[in-house]
PDB file of C-alpha atoms in Angstrom:
ATOM      1  CA  UNK J   1      38.284  48.175   7.501  1.00 80.00           C
ATOM      2  CA  UNK J   2      41.925  47.047   7.691  1.00 88.00           C
ATOM      3  CA  UNK J   3      41.682  45.573  10.063  1.00 93.00           C
ATOM      4  CA  UNK J   4      38.735  43.483   8.719  1.00 93.00           C
ATOM      5  CA  UNK J   5      40.563  43.366   4.997  1.00 93.00           C
ATOM      6  CA  UNK J   6      43.258  41.799   7.103  1.00 95.00           C
ATOM      7  CA  UNK J   7      41.904  39.045   8.526  1.00 95.00           C
ATOM      8  CA  UNK J   8      39.689  37.774   5.556  1.00 92.00           C
ATOM      9  CA  UNK J   9      43.260  38.028   4.121  1.00 89.00           C
ATOM     10  CA  UNK J  10      44.301  35.931   6.632  1.00 93.00           C
ATOM     11  CA  UNK J  11      41.773  32.864   6.098  1.00 92.00           C
ATOM     12  CA  UNK J  12      42.149  33.196   2.830  1.00 86.00           C
ATOM     13  CA  UNK J  13      45.941  32.465   2.774  1.00 86.00           C
ATOM     14  CA  UNK J  14      45.181  29.345   4.999  1.00 90.00           C
ATOM     15  CA  UNK J  15      42.167  28.201   3.583  1.00 85.00           C
ATOM     16  CA  UNK J  16      44.832  28.250  -0.145  1.00 80.00           C
ATOM     17  CA  UNK J  17      47.520  27.230   1.392  1.00 83.00           C
ATOM     18  CA  UNK J  18      46.793  24.242   3.714  1.00 89.00           C
ATOM     19  CA  UNK J  19      49.015  20.669   2.890  1.00 89.00           C
ATOM     20  CA  UNK J  20      46.935  17.591   4.182  1.00 90.00           C
ATOM     21  CA  UNK J  21      49.334  14.618   4.203  1.00 92.00           C
ATOM     22  CA  UNK J  22      48.586  11.302   3.407  1.00 91.00           C
ATOM     23  CA  UNK J  23      49.564   8.601   6.107  1.00 90.00           C
ATOM     24  CA  UNK J  24      48.848   5.844   3.245  1.00 85.00           C
ATOM     25  CA  UNK J  25      51.629   7.526   0.718  1.00 83.00           C
ATOM     26  CA  UNK J  26      54.952   8.683   1.897  1.00 79.00           C
ATOM     27  CA  UNK J  27      55.516  12.318   1.014  1.00 78.00           C
ATOM     28  CA  UNK J  28      52.109  11.903  -0.580  1.00 86.00           C
ATOM     29  CA  UNK J  29      50.602  15.787   0.796  1.00 89.00           C
ATOM     30  CA  UNK J  30      47.735  17.255  -1.125  1.00 90.00           C
ATOM     31  CA  UNK J  31      46.362  20.561  -1.617  1.00 86.00           C
ATOM     32  CA  UNK J  32      42.913  20.803  -1.778  1.00 87.00           C
ATOM     33  CA  UNK J  33      42.360  21.881  -5.663  1.00 82.00           C
ATOM     34  CA  UNK J  34      42.860  19.585  -7.298  1.00 81.00           C
ATOM     35  CA  UNK J  35      44.359  17.025  -4.616  1.00 88.00           C
ATOM     36  CA  UNK J  36      41.779  16.271  -1.819  1.00 90.00           C
ATOM     37  CA  UNK J  37      38.804  17.525  -4.484  1.00 89.00           C
ATOM     38  CA  UNK J  38      40.251  14.250  -6.527  1.00 89.00           C
ATOM     39  CA  UNK J  39      40.237  12.243  -4.075  1.00 92.00           C
ATOM     40  CA  UNK J  40      37.236  13.589  -2.745  1.00 92.00           C
ATOM     41  CA  UNK J  41      35.397  13.338  -6.630  1.00 89.00           C
ATOM     42  CA  UNK J  42      36.866   9.314  -7.646  1.00 89.00           C
ATOM     43  CA  UNK J  43      37.657   7.722  -4.144  1.00 91.00           C
ATOM     44  CA  UNK J  44      35.714   4.409  -2.277  1.00 92.00           C
ATOM     45  CA  UNK J  45      37.610   3.799  -0.183  1.00 93.00           C
ATOM     46  CA  UNK J  46      35.262   4.840   2.850  1.00 95.00           C
ATOM     47  CA  UNK J  47      38.639   5.066   5.164  1.00 94.00           C
ATOM     48  CA  UNK J  48      40.552   7.196   3.159  1.00 94.00           C
ATOM     49  CA  UNK J  49      37.678   9.718   2.134  1.00 94.00           C
ATOM     50  CA  UNK J  50      36.239   9.885   6.290  1.00 95.00           C
ATOM     51  CA  UNK J  51      39.992  10.870   6.897  1.00 95.00           C
ATOM     52  CA  UNK J  52      41.208  13.965   3.608  1.00 94.00           C
ATOM     53  CA  UNK J  53      37.153  14.942   5.438  1.00 94.00           C
ATOM     54  CA  UNK J  54      37.573  15.382   9.040  1.00 95.00           C
ATOM     55  CA  UNK J  55      41.628  16.369   8.500  1.00 95.00           C
ATOM     56  CA  UNK J  56      41.267  19.236   6.347  1.00 94.00           C
ATOM     57  CA  UNK J  57      38.634  20.326   8.783  1.00 94.00           C
ATOM     58  CA  UNK J  58      40.964  19.752  11.730  1.00 95.00           C
ATOM     59  CA  UNK J  59      43.869  21.400  10.082  1.00 94.00           C
ATOM     60  CA  UNK J  60      42.643  24.418   8.189  1.00 94.00           C
ATOM     61  CA  UNK J  61      39.723  25.020  11.274  1.00 94.00           C
ATOM     62  CA  UNK J  62      42.135  24.945  13.643  1.00 95.00           C
ATOM     63  CA  UNK J  63      44.218  27.802  12.061  1.00 95.00           C
ATOM     64  CA  UNK J  64      41.208  29.632  10.868  1.00 95.00           C
ATOM     65  CA  UNK J  65      39.198  29.380  14.154  1.00 96.00           C
ATOM     66  CA  UNK J  66      40.502  32.402  15.734  1.00 96.00           C
ATOM     67  CA  UNK J  67      39.927  34.879  13.410  1.00 96.00           C
ATOM     68  CA  UNK J  68      36.597  33.985  12.372  1.00 96.00           C
ATOM     69  CA  UNK J  69      35.649  34.615  15.515  1.00 96.00           C
ATOM     70  CA  UNK J  70      37.376  38.083  14.660  1.00 96.00           C
ATOM     71  CA  UNK J  71      35.830  38.272  11.372  1.00 96.00           C
ATOM     72  CA  UNK J  72      32.298  37.510  12.860  1.00 96.00           C
ATOM     73  CA  UNK J  73      32.601  40.646  15.396  1.00 96.00           C
ATOM     74  CA  UNK J  74      34.116  43.359  12.925  1.00 95.00           C
ATOM     75  CA  UNK J  75      31.388  42.228  10.268  1.00 96.00           C
ATOM     76  CA  UNK J  76      28.462  42.753  12.924  1.00 96.00           C
ATOM     77  CA  UNK J  77      29.769  46.087  14.482  1.00 95.00           C
ATOM     78  CA  UNK J  78      29.895  47.309  10.843  1.00 94.00           C
ATOM     79  CA  UNK J  79      26.693  46.300  10.111  1.00 95.00           C
ATOM     80  CA  UNK J  80      25.624  48.228  13.384  1.00 96.00           C
ATOM     81  CA  UNK J  81      27.907  51.195  12.446  1.00 94.00           C
ATOM     82  CA  UNK J  82      24.937  50.806   8.946  1.00 93.00           C
ATOM     83  CA  UNK J  83      21.453  50.960  11.175  1.00 95.00           C
ATOM     84  CA  UNK J  84      21.281  46.766  11.366  1.00 95.00           C
ATOM     85  CA  UNK J  85      21.121  44.641  14.807  1.00 95.00           C
ATOM     86  CA  UNK J  86      23.664  42.372  13.137  1.00 95.00           C
ATOM     87  CA  UNK J  87      25.305  41.176   9.928  1.00 94.00           C
ATOM     88  CA  UNK J  88      22.760  38.800   9.823  1.00 92.00           C
ATOM     89  CA  UNK J  89      19.960  41.559   9.656  1.00 92.00           C
ATOM     90  CA  UNK J  90      22.356  42.751   7.660  1.00 91.00           C
ATOM     91  CA  UNK J  91      21.902  39.882   4.813  1.00 89.00           C
ATOM     92  CA  UNK J  92      17.957  39.135   4.780  1.00 89.00           C
ATOM     93  CA  UNK J  93      16.648  42.928   4.310  1.00 88.00           C
ATOM     94  CA  UNK J  94      18.620  42.306   1.100  1.00 86.00           C
ATOM     95  CA  UNK J  95      15.904  39.981   0.139  1.00 86.00           C
ATOM     96  CA  UNK J  96      13.447  42.845   1.023  1.00 86.00           C
ATOM     97  CA  UNK J  97      11.298  40.520   2.522  1.00 86.00           C
ATOM     98  CA  UNK J  98       8.982  41.018   6.536  1.00 85.00           C
ATOM     99  CA  UNK J  99       9.328  37.322   6.300  1.00 89.00           C
ATOM    100  CA  UNK J 100      12.403  35.686   4.751  1.00 89.00           C
ATOM    101  CA  UNK J 101      12.494  32.294   7.370  1.00 89.00           C
ATOM    102  CA  UNK J 102       9.193  31.288   6.797  1.00 93.00           C
ATOM    103  CA  UNK J 103       9.636  31.967   2.721  1.00 92.00           C
ATOM    104  CA  UNK J 104      12.570  29.873   2.305  1.00 91.00           C
ATOM    105  CA  UNK J 105      10.307  26.498   5.054  1.00 94.00           C
ATOM    106  CA  UNK J 106       7.371  27.357   2.072  1.00 95.00           C
ATOM    107  CA  UNK J 107       9.944  26.387  -0.223  1.00 93.00           C
ATOM    108  CA  UNK J 108      11.767  23.897   0.732  1.00 94.00           C
ATOM    109  CA  UNK J 109       8.223  22.006   1.914  1.00 96.00           C
ATOM    110  CA  UNK J 110       7.353  22.844  -2.038  1.00 96.00           C
ATOM    111  CA  UNK J 111      10.800  20.335  -2.705  1.00 94.00           C
ATOM    112  CA  UNK J 112      10.249  18.155   0.097  1.00 96.00           C
ATOM    113  CA  UNK J 113       8.654  14.988  -1.670  1.00 96.00           C
ATOM    114  CA  UNK J 114      11.353  14.895  -4.519  1.00 95.00           C
ATOM    115  CA  UNK J 115      13.984  16.085  -1.975  1.00 92.00           C
ATOM    116  CA  UNK J 116      13.492  12.788  -0.072  1.00 94.00           C
ATOM    117  CA  UNK J 117      13.119  10.565  -2.587  1.00 95.00           C
ATOM    118  CA  UNK J 118      16.341  11.441  -3.824  1.00 94.00           C
ATOM    119  CA  UNK J 119      17.734  10.913  -0.834  1.00 94.00           C
ATOM    120  CA  UNK J 120      16.548   7.514  -0.721  1.00 95.00           C
ATOM    121  CA  UNK J 121      17.981   6.330  -4.034  1.00 95.00           C
ATOM    122  CA  UNK J 122      21.114   7.841  -3.049  1.00 95.00           C
ATOM    123  CA  UNK J 123      21.366   5.783   0.340  1.00 96.00           C
ATOM    124  CA  UNK J 124      20.219   3.145  -1.195  1.00 96.00           C
ATOM    125  CA  UNK J 125      23.238   2.778  -4.522  1.00 95.00           C
ATOM    126  CA  UNK J 126      25.544   4.241  -1.379  1.00 95.00           C
ATOM    127  CA  UNK J 127      24.664   0.711   0.959  1.00 96.00           C
ATOM    128  CA  UNK J 128      25.498  -1.077  -1.915  1.00 95.00           C
ATOM    129  CA  UNK J 129      28.991   0.288  -2.103  1.00 94.00           C
ATOM    130  CA  UNK J 130      30.005   0.731   1.053  1.00 94.00           C
ATOM    131  CA  UNK J 131      27.514  -2.333   2.667  1.00 94.00           C
ATOM    132  CA  UNK J 132      25.294  -2.080   5.897  1.00 94.00           C
ATOM    133  CA  UNK J 133      28.217  -1.228   8.323  1.00 94.00           C
ATOM    134  CA  UNK J 134      28.478   2.047   6.949  1.00 95.00           C
ATOM    135  CA  UNK J 135      25.187   2.900   5.549  1.00 95.00           C
ATOM    136  CA  UNK J 136      21.747   3.139   7.791  1.00 95.00           C
ATOM    137  CA  UNK J 137      18.725   2.520   4.683  1.00 93.00           C
ATOM    138  CA  UNK J 138      16.932   4.713   7.176  1.00 91.00           C
ATOM    139  CA  UNK J 139      19.730   6.795   8.770  1.00 92.00           C
ATOM    140  CA  UNK J 140      21.364  10.061   6.974  1.00 93.00           C
ATOM    141  CA  UNK J 141      23.489  10.035   4.656  1.00 93.00           C
ATOM    142  CA  UNK J 142      27.676  10.652   5.843  1.00 94.00           C
ATOM    143  CA  UNK J 143      28.378  13.746   4.215  1.00 94.00           C
ATOM    144  CA  UNK J 144      32.070  12.342   3.410  1.00 94.00           C
ATOM    145  CA  UNK J 145      30.842  10.119   0.797  1.00 95.00           C
ATOM    146  CA  UNK J 146      29.147  12.890  -1.121  1.00 93.00           C
ATOM    147  CA  UNK J 147      31.303  13.200  -4.084  1.00 86.00           C
ATOM    148  CA  UNK J 148      33.007  16.214  -2.802  1.00 88.00           C
ATOM    149  CA  UNK J 149      34.380  18.239   0.580  1.00 90.00           C
ATOM    150  CA  UNK J 150      31.503  19.855   1.006  1.00 89.00           C
ATOM    151  CA  UNK J 151      28.395  17.392   0.289  1.00 87.00           C
ATOM    152  CA  UNK J 152      27.199  19.813  -1.747  1.00 85.00           C
ATOM    153  CA  UNK J 153      27.282  18.425  -5.110  1.00 83.00           C
ATOM    154  CA  UNK J 154      26.772  15.371  -5.846  1.00 88.00           C
ATOM    155  CA  UNK J 155      27.336  14.466  -9.899  1.00 83.00           C
ATOM    156  CA  UNK J 156      30.753  13.165  -9.081  1.00 87.00           C
ATOM    157  CA  UNK J 157      28.129   9.787  -7.863  1.00 90.00           C
ATOM    158  CA  UNK J 158      26.750   9.620 -10.980  1.00 86.00           C
ATOM    159  CA  UNK J 159      28.407   6.670 -11.951  1.00 86.00           C
ATOM    160  CA  UNK J 160      28.137   4.824  -8.800  1.00 89.00           C
ATOM    161  CA  UNK J 161      24.285   5.697  -9.615  1.00 89.00           C
ATOM    162  CA  UNK J 162      23.560   5.786 -12.796  1.00 87.00           C
ATOM    163  CA  UNK J 163      19.544   5.365 -13.035  1.00 86.00           C
ATOM    164  CA  UNK J 164      19.189   3.823 -17.063  1.00 84.00           C
ATOM    165  CA  UNK J 165      22.575   1.146 -17.272  1.00 79.00           C
ATOM    166  CA  UNK J 166      23.770   1.962 -20.659  1.00 78.00           C
ATOM    167  CA  UNK J 167      22.623   5.144 -22.026  1.00 77.00           C
ATOM    168  CA  UNK J 168      24.621   7.453 -23.345  1.00 73.00           C
ATOM    169  CA  UNK J 169      27.102   8.980 -20.526  1.00 69.00           C
ATOM    170  CA  UNK J 170      25.807  12.479 -19.114  1.00 74.00           C
ATOM    171  CA  UNK J 171      30.038  13.416 -19.010  1.00 76.00           C
ATOM    172  CA  UNK J 172      30.739  14.029 -22.474  1.00 82.00           C
ATOM    173  CA  UNK J 173      34.615  14.737 -20.788  1.00 82.00           C
ATOM    174  CA  UNK J 174      35.792  11.564 -22.998  1.00 84.00           C
ATOM    175  CA  UNK J 175      34.596  13.188 -26.068  1.00 85.00           C
ATOM    176  CA  UNK J 176      36.170  16.965 -24.828  1.00 89.00           C
ATOM    177  CA  UNK J 177      39.564  15.318 -24.568  1.00 91.00           C
ATOM    178  CA  UNK J 178      39.370  13.428 -27.903  1.00 90.00           C
ATOM    179  CA  UNK J 179      38.223  16.952 -29.593  1.00 92.00           C
ATOM    180  CA  UNK J 180      41.393  19.208 -27.464  1.00 93.00           C
ATOM    181  CA  UNK J 181      38.808  20.842 -24.905  1.00 92.00           C
ATOM    182  CA  UNK J 182      42.047  22.720 -23.353  1.00 95.00           C
ATOM    183  CA  UNK J 183      40.723  25.336 -20.527  1.00 95.00           C
ATOM    184  CA  UNK J 184      42.058  28.379 -22.888  1.00 95.00           C
ATOM    185  CA  UNK J 185      39.097  26.209 -24.977  1.00 95.00           C
ATOM    186  CA  UNK J 186      36.793  26.250 -22.612  1.00 94.00           C
ATOM    187  CA  UNK J 187      36.895  29.175 -21.400  1.00 96.00           C
ATOM    188  CA  UNK J 188      36.384  30.582 -25.421  1.00 96.00           C
ATOM    189  CA  UNK J 189      33.254  28.180 -26.105  1.00 93.00           C
ATOM    190  CA  UNK J 190      31.972  29.959 -22.646  1.00 93.00           C
ATOM    191  CA  UNK J 191      32.375  33.523 -24.011  1.00 95.00           C
ATOM    192  CA  UNK J 192      30.886  32.033 -27.679  1.00 93.00           C
ATOM    193  CA  UNK J 193      27.618  31.075 -25.771  1.00 91.00           C
ATOM    194  CA  UNK J 194      26.944  34.158 -24.626  1.00 91.00           C
ATOM    195  CA  UNK J 195      28.012  36.147 -27.634  1.00 93.00           C
ATOM    196  CA  UNK J 196      25.521  34.020 -29.878  1.00 90.00           C
ATOM    197  CA  UNK J 197      22.237  35.003 -27.209  1.00 88.00           C
ATOM    198  CA  UNK J 198      23.385  38.798 -28.057  1.00 92.00           C
ATOM    199  CA  UNK J 199      24.774  39.291 -24.552  1.00 92.00           C
ATOM    200  CA  UNK J 200      29.365  40.917 -24.406  1.00 94.00           C
ATOM    201  CA  UNK J 201      32.019  39.178 -24.918  1.00 95.00           C
ATOM    202  CA  UNK J 202      34.685  39.546 -22.092  1.00 95.00           C
ATOM    203  CA  UNK J 203      37.378  42.243 -22.409  1.00 95.00           C
ATOM    204  CA  UNK J 204      40.714  41.677 -24.270  1.00 94.00           C
ATOM    205  CA  UNK J 205      41.432  42.258 -20.282  1.00 95.00           C
ATOM    206  CA  UNK J 206      40.079  39.104 -19.175  1.00 96.00           C
ATOM    207  CA  UNK J 207      42.598  37.264 -20.774  1.00 96.00           C
ATOM    208  CA  UNK J 208      45.533  38.722 -20.309  1.00 94.00           C
ATOM    209  CA  UNK J 209      44.554  39.220 -16.082  1.00 95.00           C
ATOM    210  CA  UNK J 210      42.270  36.322 -15.034  1.00 95.00           C
ATOM    211  CA  UNK J 211      44.057  33.249 -13.793  1.00 95.00           C
ATOM    212  CA  UNK J 212      42.196  30.310 -15.355  1.00 94.00           C
ATOM    213  CA  UNK J 213      44.755  27.600 -14.095  1.00 91.00           C
ATOM    214  CA  UNK J 214      46.716  26.401 -11.309  1.00 87.00           C
ATOM    215  CA  UNK J 215      50.132  28.636 -11.501  1.00 88.00           C
ATOM    216  CA  UNK J 216      53.355  25.636 -12.184  1.00 85.00           C
ATOM    217  CA  UNK J 217      55.713  28.694 -10.437  1.00 85.00           C
ATOM    218  CA  UNK J 218      55.139  27.329  -6.565  1.00 76.00           C
ATOM    219  CA  UNK J 219      52.815  30.288  -5.694  1.00 78.00           C
ATOM    220  CA  UNK J 220      49.857  28.844  -3.233  1.00 75.00           C
ATOM    221  CA  UNK J 221      46.779  30.057  -4.429  1.00 79.00           C
ATOM    222  CA  UNK J 222      42.822  30.150  -3.942  1.00 80.00           C
ATOM    223  CA  UNK J 223      41.453  27.554  -6.447  1.00 80.00           C
ATOM    224  CA  UNK J 224      37.967  27.967  -5.639  1.00 82.00           C
ATOM    225  CA  UNK J 225      36.151  28.888  -8.671  1.00 88.00           C
ATOM    226  CA  UNK J 226      35.683  33.063  -8.284  1.00 90.00           C
ATOM    227  CA  UNK J 227      34.490  36.154 -10.773  1.00 92.00           C
ATOM    228  CA  UNK J 228      35.753  39.321 -10.204  1.00 92.00           C
ATOM    229  CA  UNK J 229      34.004  42.867 -10.998  1.00 92.00           C
ATOM    230  CA  UNK J 230      36.679  45.552 -10.416  1.00 91.00           C
ATOM    231  CA  UNK J 231      34.039  48.557 -10.699  1.00 89.00           C
ATOM    232  CA  UNK J 232      35.638  50.620 -13.703  1.00 90.00           C
ATOM    233  CA  UNK J 233      33.843  48.984 -16.228  1.00 89.00           C
ATOM    234  CA  UNK J 234      36.325  47.035 -18.331  1.00 91.00           C
ATOM    235  CA  UNK J 235      38.491  44.895 -15.841  1.00 95.00           C
ATOM    236  CA  UNK J 236      36.397  41.002 -15.311  1.00 95.00           C
ATOM    237  CA  UNK J 237      38.681  38.634 -14.272  1.00 96.00           C
ATOM    238  CA  UNK J 238      37.900  34.911 -13.312  1.00 96.00           C
ATOM    239  CA  UNK J 239      39.953  33.269 -10.425  1.00 93.00           C
ATOM    240  CA  UNK J 240      39.927  28.894 -11.084  1.00 92.00           C
ATOM    241  CA  UNK J 241      42.186  26.100 -11.335  1.00 90.00           C
ATOM    242  CA  UNK J 242      40.861  25.072 -14.212  1.00 92.00           C
ATOM    243  CA  UNK J 243      41.379  20.985 -15.939  1.00 90.00           C
ATOM    244  CA  UNK J 244      41.892  20.274 -19.152  1.00 91.00           C
ATOM    245  CA  UNK J 245      38.768  18.250 -20.750  1.00 89.00           C
ATOM    246  CA  UNK J 246      36.905  18.541 -17.760  1.00 88.00           C
ATOM    247  CA  UNK J 247      33.062  19.015 -18.306  1.00 87.00           C
ATOM    248  CA  UNK J 248      32.180  19.926 -14.422  1.00 85.00           C
ATOM    249  CA  UNK J 249      34.918  22.818 -14.880  1.00 90.00           C
ATOM    250  CA  UNK J 250      32.762  23.522 -18.056  1.00 91.00           C
ATOM    251  CA  UNK J 251      29.580  24.157 -16.731  1.00 89.00           C
ATOM    252  CA  UNK J 252      31.722  25.419 -14.088  1.00 91.00           C
ATOM    253  CA  UNK J 253      33.424  28.349 -16.027  1.00 94.00           C
ATOM    254  CA  UNK J 254      29.479  28.770 -18.179  1.00 93.00           C
ATOM    255  CA  UNK J 255      28.247  29.834 -14.083  1.00 91.00           C
ATOM    256  CA  UNK J 256      31.662  31.704 -13.752  1.00 93.00           C
ATOM    257  CA  UNK J 257      31.125  33.719 -17.033  1.00 94.00           C
ATOM    258  CA  UNK J 258      27.229  34.240 -16.122  1.00 90.00           C
ATOM    259  CA  UNK J 259      28.293  36.418 -12.806  1.00 90.00           C
ATOM    260  CA  UNK J 260      31.000  38.706 -15.178  1.00 93.00           C
ATOM    261  CA  UNK J 261      27.788  38.897 -17.863  1.00 90.00           C
ATOM    262  CA  UNK J 262      25.640  40.084 -14.960  1.00 87.00           C
ATOM    263  CA  UNK J 263      28.360  42.553 -13.621  1.00 90.00           C
ATOM    264  CA  UNK J 264      28.965  44.153 -17.512  1.00 92.00           C
ATOM    265  CA  UNK J 265      25.072  44.787 -17.609  1.00 90.00           C
ATOM    266  CA  UNK J 266      25.107  46.882 -15.078  1.00 88.00           C
ATOM    267  CA  UNK J 267      28.647  48.558 -15.503  1.00 90.00           C
ATOM    268  CA  UNK J 268      26.378  52.187 -16.657  1.00 90.00           C
ATOM    269  CA  UNK J 269      25.205  52.386 -13.569  1.00 89.00           C
ATOM    270  CA  UNK J 270      25.920  53.885 -10.030  1.00 88.00           C
ATOM    271  CA  UNK J 271      28.362  52.579  -7.938  1.00 82.00           C
ATOM    272  CA  UNK J 272      25.688  51.375  -5.313  1.00 81.00           C
ATOM    273  CA  UNK J 273      23.872  49.094  -8.058  1.00 83.00           C
ATOM    274  CA  UNK J 274      26.720  47.599  -9.147  1.00 83.00           C
ATOM    275  CA  UNK J 275      25.807  44.439  -7.916  1.00 80.00           C
ATOM    276  CA  UNK J 276      23.032  41.712  -8.076  1.00 78.00           C
ATOM    277  CA  UNK J 277      19.691  42.014  -6.405  1.00 78.00           C
ATOM    278  CA  UNK J 278      20.381  40.212  -3.624  1.00 80.00           C
ATOM    279  CA  UNK J 279      23.309  37.243  -2.978  1.00 77.00           C
ATOM    280  CA  UNK J 280      21.175  34.714  -4.281  1.00 81.00           C
ATOM    281  CA  UNK J 281      20.795  36.292  -7.569  1.00 82.00           C
ATOM    282  CA  UNK J 282      23.578  36.438  -8.916  1.00 80.00           C
ATOM    283  CA  UNK J 283      24.233  32.816  -7.989  1.00 83.00           C
ATOM    284  CA  UNK J 284      20.777  32.412  -9.507  1.00 84.00           C
ATOM    285  CA  UNK J 285      22.058  33.920 -13.092  1.00 80.00           C
ATOM    286  CA  UNK J 286      25.451  31.931 -12.673  1.00 79.00           C
ATOM    287  CA  UNK J 287      23.541  28.618 -12.288  1.00 84.00           C
ATOM    288  CA  UNK J 288      20.695  29.339 -15.295  1.00 83.00           C
ATOM    289  CA  UNK J 289      23.782  29.352 -17.231  1.00 81.00           C
ATOM    290  CA  UNK J 290      25.486  26.921 -16.274  1.00 82.00           C
ATOM    291  CA  UNK J 291      22.150  24.682 -17.111  1.00 82.00           C
ATOM    292  CA  UNK J 292      22.592  25.892 -20.203  1.00 81.00           C
ATOM    293  CA  UNK J 293      25.260  25.155 -21.647  1.00 77.00           C
ATOM    294  CA  UNK J 294      24.941  21.966 -20.414  1.00 76.00           C
ATOM    295  CA  UNK J 295      21.619  21.061 -21.518  1.00 74.00           C
ATOM    296  CA  UNK J 296      22.645  18.512 -24.594  1.00 67.00           C
ATOM    297  CA  UNK J 297      20.361  19.776 -27.618  1.00 60.00           C
ATOM    298  CA  UNK J 298      21.563  21.724 -30.278  1.00 49.00           C
ATOM    299  CA  UNK J 299      23.631  24.792 -30.440  1.00 44.00           C
ATOM    300  CA  UNK J 300      24.664  24.723 -26.837  1.00 44.00           C
ATOM    301  CA  UNK J 301      26.475  20.958 -26.651  1.00 44.00           C
ATOM    302  CA  UNK J 302      29.495  22.347 -28.551  1.00 45.00           C
ATOM    303  CA  UNK J 303      31.236  19.324 -27.765  1.00 43.00           C
ATOM    304  CA  UNK J 304      29.145  17.155 -29.451  1.00 42.00           C
ATOM    305  CA  UNK J 305      27.872  19.380 -32.075  1.00 40.00           C
ATOM    306  CA  UNK J 306      32.382  20.055 -32.831  1.00 41.00           C
TER     307      UNK J 306
END
């Protein structure tokens, strides 16, 4: 366990501390967050996006690879000691189904028609921006053009994929700036959201011990937003490099506070039960709360209702 913890810590340090230097700018070396993340969110320069996408993976991946190989070995050994054939078997067992792969395939089959329509729509919008040299109207979507470092969330594509021009914006970041939605106000807004439903507020220690903004003292930190339960029924924290007046970050706050809310609701249970039903369930709670918090109807839309 000591070696496993060390390997995880080393990978985290590499992930959070690696900088990528941009050849088109003198003395411009950026961390993943916020620098490279902002390029992937905002740039429409194909070459720039491709360089950032590939270079970050090359530099980080080469350093992490030997550690990750050892991580897989250790996690598989631990899973075998716990009675599973390997780590994948242990992960799948948490979903309590004998045919997990078929269950997921069935879900995908239900989504496939709208999934393909969405891809076709985005493909055409990308074609309009980048042209036939880069976008094949019958081919796959280039992942480095999909608005973040993983091609995962497409919300930053809205400015090129807006379906109805002239309609009210779905991103209220400008209104948030007008109403001075600082990082702290954004977190209090999220806390108020849960309290308004009769749920737990975060404890005082949350405000004292969480890292809600990127430190300005030169420390190298992992900025990827995560929620933490310290399993003492009172210490819950979030680590996040939150940006002022940013709707995407406000949405993430609601998601991460959903984890904290879930943690607080099983805080009185024995230690073995202080976890989600499975790995997907915790994320489902967070996403549900984030979607509810982003729904543009009173009383959830704090940034327009004041």
